[in-house]
Amino acid sequence: MRLNITAAVTLLANLASAGVAMPRQGSGNRLVFAHYMVGLTSGQSQDQWQKDITEAKSAGIDGFALNIGSQDSWNAQQLQLAYDTASSNGFSLFLSFDMAASSWTVDQVVSLVNQYKGAGSQLKVNGKPFVSTFEGPSWSDNWASVRSATGDIFLVPDWSSLGAQGVGGKLSQIDGAFNWGAWPNANQYTIDTGNDQAYKSTLQGKPYMMGVSPYFYTDLPQYNKNWYSSSDSLWYDRWKQVLDIQPEYIEIITWNDYGESSYINDPIAAQIVSGAETYVNGFGHSAFRFVLPYFISAYKAGNANVDLPSEGAVAWYRTTPAAVCGDGGTVWGQGGSASAASGTKDVISIIVLSNSPKDITVAIGGSSQTVSASSSVGKASFYQVSFSGKTGAVTITIDGKSTTGPEITNNCPSTGHVNFNSVAIQV
């Protein structure tokens, strides 16, 4: 039914006053979120929430998935700051209950959903507050009680530990599913879309939320975590796959999980888990966001030939060879046994956004070379340059515009083993 202008404005005003988040318009209302670790935000200021939301919006991200643990005493303060700040910025939020790191009662979940379901920034689908999880399939029978006590929810959990087929066995309990599998498996250098296709098939038309991540490396003995997932081409590969899969939703993993090297914001010292500072400090990842406005626009349009917001590039690389010294016990992929050094190449990886294909120049110390793209999708092209046997500052030049990043050295880090994290720079 066609509405006149006055009626349309009135309808939008009524929806806003009812607390219904108005999603960005796109083909099928596709939306992109970033996984945000509230568990790291003790004492965080409103200014930091504002900074994060402003930067996320400028990258084309529609909202944050607020990962929360039941044990964190700062949840009440930080969630209120988040929802209030997001509401004043036209940004969406939803609760993602961490059920791997903490235990939840039905009453706790119901209380939080009811508290924030009316917030202007609460993401709603079909009038229901969007809710997600990190794991928790054993909690699945409790969601019926949550639905009853909250007036219903739109539940899109991550139950990746079950696999796609296992999630399909609980299809009647969910409204969609989130696949946390955003990295290659152990002993695999690249990721394919087999798992994504399996989820889409098992969901039988219900929404699929696809996990996308730039990187993964963790070395936290106190949590028995020490692995690297191959990430030399991951950021490019996964966005190219997004354009093939066309999921209903995307969740970028993560905004601020420094301990797992998957972050795309500027590290905040107070939020870096003890032990992770040795591989996070000096290794900025915010440049990964440069390609997001283009890839997100292409995803929402269902067409890689969309207008390019700006030309330029992101490059990422480790600052030492993978075999410069010992691997510190880091294995190749979660559950793997081979050395992480086998799962990465000594390369500088580059995504260039350009309206026309072009060669670029990469200089390492005094050695410079011109390289061509090895792959492209739409207006994004991927390049890799070996730094084997080379040391010095890294300079990327595109159409006369250059950026110089940290030096590559043959010095073993002060930890006595290789840092498998990368630094990202923007041209």
Coordinates of N, CA and C in Angstrom, one line a residue, residues 320-419:
T320 N 58.6 -10.4 12.0 CA 59.8 -11.3 11.9 C 59.4 -12.5 11.1
P321 N 60.4 -13.2 10.5 CA 60.1 -14.4 9.9 C 59.5 -15.4 10.8
A322 N 58.8 -16.4 10.3 CA 58.1 -17.4 11.2 C 59.1 -18.3 11.9
A323 N 60.3 -18.4 11.3 CA 61.2 -19.3 11.9 C 62.4 -18.6 12.5
V324 N 62.3 -17.3 12.8 CA 63.4 -16.5 13.4 C 63.9 -17.1 14.7
C325 N 63.0 -17.7 15.4 CA 63.3 -18.4 16.7 C 62.2 -19.4 17.0
G326 N 62.1 -20.0 18.2 CA 61.1 -21.0 18.5 C 59.7 -20.5 18.4
D327 N 58.8 -21.4 18.3 CA 57.4 -21.1 18.1 C 56.6 -20.9 19.4
G328 N 57.3 -21.1 20.6 CA 56.7 -20.9 21.9 C 55.6 -21.9 22.2
G329 N 55.6 -23.0 21.4 CA 54.6 -24.0 21.6 C 53.3 -23.7 20.9
T330 N 53.2 -22.7 20.1 CA 52.0 -22.3 19.4 C 51.8 -23.3 18.3
V331 N 50.6 -23.8 18.2 CA 50.2 -24.8 17.2 C 49.4 -24.2 16.0
W332 N 49.4 -24.9 15.0 CA 48.7 -24.4 13.7 C 47.2 -24.8 13.8
G333 N 46.4 -23.9 14.3 CA 44.9 -24.0 14.3 C 44.5 -24.7 15.6
Q334 N 43.3 -24.3 16.0 CA 42.7 -24.9 17.3 C 42.6 -26.4 17.2
G335 N 43.2 -27.0 18.2 CA 43.2 -28.5 18.2 C 44.3 -29.1 17.4
G336 N 45.2 -28.3 16.8 CA 46.2 -28.8 15.9 C 47.4 -29.3 16.7
S337 N 48.4 -29.9 16.0 CA 49.6 -30.4 16.6 C 50.8 -29.9 15.9
A338 N 50.7 -29.5 14.7 CA 51.9 -29.0 13.9 C 52.2 -27.6 14.4
S339 N 53.4 -27.2 14.2 CA 53.9 -25.8 14.6 C 53.2 -24.8 13.8
A340 N 52.8 -23.7 14.5 CA 52.2 -22.5 13.8 C 53.1 -22.0 12.7
A341 N 54.4 -22.2 12.8 CA 55.3 -21.7 11.7 C 55.0 -22.4 10.4
S342 N 54.4 -23.5 10.4 CA 54.0 -24.2 9.2 C 52.8 -23.6 8.5
G343 N 52.0 -22.9 9.3 CA 50.7 -22.4 8.9 C 50.7 -20.9 8.4
T344 N 51.9 -20.4 8.2 CA 52.0 -19.0 7.7 C 53.2 -18.9 6.8
K345 N 53.2 -17.9 5.9 CA 54.3 -17.7 5.0 C 54.9 -16.3 5.4
D346 N 56.1 -16.1 5.1 CA 56.7 -14.8 5.3 C 56.4 -13.9 4.2
V347 N 55.2 -13.3 4.3 CA 54.6 -12.4 3.2 C 54.0 -11.2 3.8
I348 N 53.9 -10.1 3.0 CA 53.1 -9.0 3.2 C 51.9 -9.1 2.4
S349 N 50.7 -9.1 3.0 CA 49.4 -9.3 2.3 C 48.8 -7.9 2.1
I350 N 48.2 -7.7 1.0 CA 47.6 -6.3 0.7 C 46.3 -6.5 0.0
I351 N 45.3 -5.7 0.4 CA 44.0 -5.6 -0.3 C 44.0 -4.1 -0.8
V352 N 43.9 -4.0 -2.1 CA 43.8 -2.6 -2.8 C 42.4 -2.4 -3.3
L353 N 41.8 -1.3 -2.9 CA 40.6 -0.9 -3.5 C 40.8 0.2 -4.6
S354 N 40.4 -0.1 -5.8 CA 40.7 0.8 -6.9 C 39.6 0.6 -8.0
N355 N 39.3 1.7 -8.7 CA 38.3 1.7 -9.7 C 38.9 1.0 -11.0
S356 N 40.2 0.8 -11.0 CA 40.8 0.0 -12.2 C 42.0 -0.8 -11.7
P357 N 42.2 -1.9 -12.3 CA 43.3 -2.8 -11.8 C 44.7 -2.0 -12.0
K358 N 45.6 -2.3 -11.1 CA 46.9 -1.6 -11.2 C 47.9 -2.4 -10.4
D359 N 49.2 -2.1 -10.8 CA 50.3 -2.7 -10.1 C 50.7 -1.8 -8.9
I360 N 51.3 -2.3 -7.9 CA 51.7 -1.5 -6.8 C 53.2 -1.8 -6.5
T361 N 53.8 -0.9 -5.7 CA 55.2 -1.0 -5.4 C 55.3 -1.3 -3.9
V362 N 56.1 -2.3 -3.6 CA 56.4 -2.6 -2.2 C 57.9 -2.6 -1.9
A363 N 58.3 -1.8 -1.0 CA 59.7 -1.7 -0.6 C 59.9 -2.3 0.8
I364 N 60.9 -3.1 0.9 CA 61.3 -3.6 2.3 C 62.8 -3.3 2.4
G365 N 63.1 -2.3 3.4 CA 64.4 -1.8 3.5 C 64.8 -1.1 2.2
G366 N 65.9 -1.5 1.6 CA 66.3 -0.9 0.3 C 65.9 -1.7 -0.9
S367 N 65.1 -2.7 -0.7 CA 64.7 -3.6 -1.8 C 63.2 -3.3 -2.2
S368 N 63.0 -2.9 -3.5 CA 61.7 -2.5 -4.0 C 61.3 -3.3 -5.1
Q369 N 60.0 -3.6 -5.2 CA 59.5 -4.4 -6.4 C 58.1 -4.0 -6.7
T370 N 57.8 -4.1 -8.0 CA 56.4 -3.9 -8.5 C 55.7 -5.2 -8.6
V371 N 54.5 -5.2 -8.1 CA 53.7 -6.5 -8.1 C 52.3 -6.3 -8.6
S372 N 51.8 -7.4 -9.2 CA 50.5 -7.4 -9.7 C 49.6 -8.2 -8.8
A373 N 48.3 -8.0 -8.9 CA 47.3 -8.7 -8.1 C 47.3 -10.2 -8.5
S374 N 47.1 -11.0 -7.4 CA 46.9 -12.5 -7.7 C 45.5 -12.9 -7.7
S375 N 44.6 -12.0 -7.2 CA 43.1 -12.3 -7.2 C 42.4 -11.0 -7.1
S376 N 41.1 -11.0 -7.6 CA 40.3 -9.7 -7.5 C 38.9 -10.1 -7.4
V377 N 38.1 -9.3 -6.8 CA 36.6 -9.4 -6.8 C 36.1 -8.0 -6.8
G378 N 35.3 -7.7 -7.8 CA 34.8 -6.3 -7.9 C 35.9 -5.3 -8.0
K379 N 35.9 -4.4 -7.1 CA 37.0 -3.3 -7.1 C 38.0 -3.6 -6.0
A380 N 38.1 -4.8 -5.5 CA 39.1 -5.2 -4.5 C 40.1 -6.2 -5.1
S381 N 41.4 -5.9 -5.0 CA 42.4 -6.8 -5.5 C 43.3 -7.2 -4.4
F382 N 43.9 -8.4 -4.5 CA 44.7 -9.0 -3.4 C 46.1 -9.3 -4.0
Y383 N 47.1 -8.9 -3.2 CA 48.5 -9.0 -3.5 C 49.2 -9.6 -2.4
Q384 N 50.3 -10.4 -2.7 CA 51.2 -10.8 -1.6 C 52.7 -10.7 -2.1
V385 N 53.5 -10.3 -1.2 CA 54.9 -10.1 -1.5 C 55.7 -10.8 -0.4
S386 N 56.7 -11.6 -0.8 CA 57.5 -12.3 0.1 C 58.5 -11.4 0.8
F387 N 58.7 -11.6 2.1 CA 59.8 -10.8 2.7 C 61.0 -11.7 3.1
S388 N 61.0 -12.9 2.6 CA 62.0 -13.9 3.0 C 63.4 -13.3 2.6
G389 N 64.3 -13.3 3.6 CA 65.6 -12.8 3.4 C 65.7 -11.3 3.4
K390 N 64.7 -10.6 3.7 CA 64.7 -9.1 3.7 C 64.3 -8.5 5.0
T391 N 64.9 -7.4 5.3 CA 64.6 -6.7 6.6 C 64.5 -5.2 6.3
G392 N 63.9 -4.5 7.2 CA 63.8 -3.1 7.1 C 62.3 -2.6 7.1
A393 N 62.1 -1.3 7.1 CA 60.8 -0.7 7.1 C 60.0 -1.1 5.8
V394 N 58.7 -1.3 5.9 CA 57.9 -1.7 4.8 C 57.1 -0.4 4.3
T395 N 57.3 -0.2 3.0 CA 56.6 1.0 2.3 C 55.8 0.5 1.2
I396 N 54.5 0.8 1.2 CA 53.5 0.4 0.1 C 53.2 1.7 -0.6
T397 N 53.4 1.7 -2.0 CA 53.1 2.8 -2.8 C 52.0 2.5 -3.9
I398 N 51.0 3.3 -3.9 CA 49.9 3.1 -4.9 C 49.6 4.4 -5.5
D399 N 49.8 4.6 -6.8 CA 49.5 5.8 -7.5 C 50.2 7.0 -6.9
G400 N 51.4 6.8 -6.5 CA 52.2 7.9 -5.9 C 51.9 8.2 -4.4
K401 N 51.0 7.5 -3.8 CA 50.7 7.6 -2.4 C 51.3 6.5 -1.6
S402 N 52.1 6.9 -0.6 CA 52.8 5.8 0.2 C 52.5 5.9 1.6
T403 N 52.7 4.7 2.3 CA 52.6 4.6 3.7 C 53.8 3.6 4.1
T404 N 54.4 4.0 5.2 CA 55.5 3.2 5.7 C 55.1 2.6 7.1
G405 N 55.3 1.3 7.2 CA 55.0 0.6 8.4 C 56.2 0.1 9.2
P406 N 56.0 -0.5 10.3 CA 57.1 -1.0 11.2 C 58.1 -1.9 10.4
E407 N 59.3 -1.9 10.9 CA 60.4 -2.7 10.3 C 60.1 -4.2 10.5
I408 N 60.6 -4.9 9.5 CA 60.7 -6.4 9.6 C 62.2 -6.6 10.0
T409 N 62.4 -7.4 11.1 CA 63.7 -7.7 11.6 C 64.0 -9.2 11.7
N410 N 65.2 -9.5 11.9 CA 65.6 -10.9 12.2 C 65.9 -11.1 13.7
N411 N 65.3 -10.2 14.5 CA 65.6 -10.3 15.9 C 64.4 -11.1 16.6
C412 N 64.8 -12.1 17.4 CA 63.7 -12.8 18.1 C 63.1 -11.9 19.1
P413 N 61.8 -11.8 19.3 CA 61.1 -11.0 20.2 C 61.6 -11.3 21.7
S414 N 61.4 -10.3 22.6 CA 61.9 -10.4 23.9 C 61.3 -11.6 24.7
T415 N 60.2 -12.1 24.2 CA 59.6 -13.3 24.8 C 60.4 -14.5 24.6
G416 N 61.3 -14.5 23.6 CA 62.1 -15.7 23.3 C 61.4 -16.6 22.3
H417 N 60.3 -16.1 21.7 CA 59.7 -16.9 20.7 C 58.9 -16.0 19.7
V418 N 58.5 -16.5 18.6 CA 57.9 -15.8 17.5 C 56.5 -15.2 18.0
N419 N 56.3 -13.9 17.6 CA 55.0 -13.3 17.7 C 54.2 -13.5 16.4

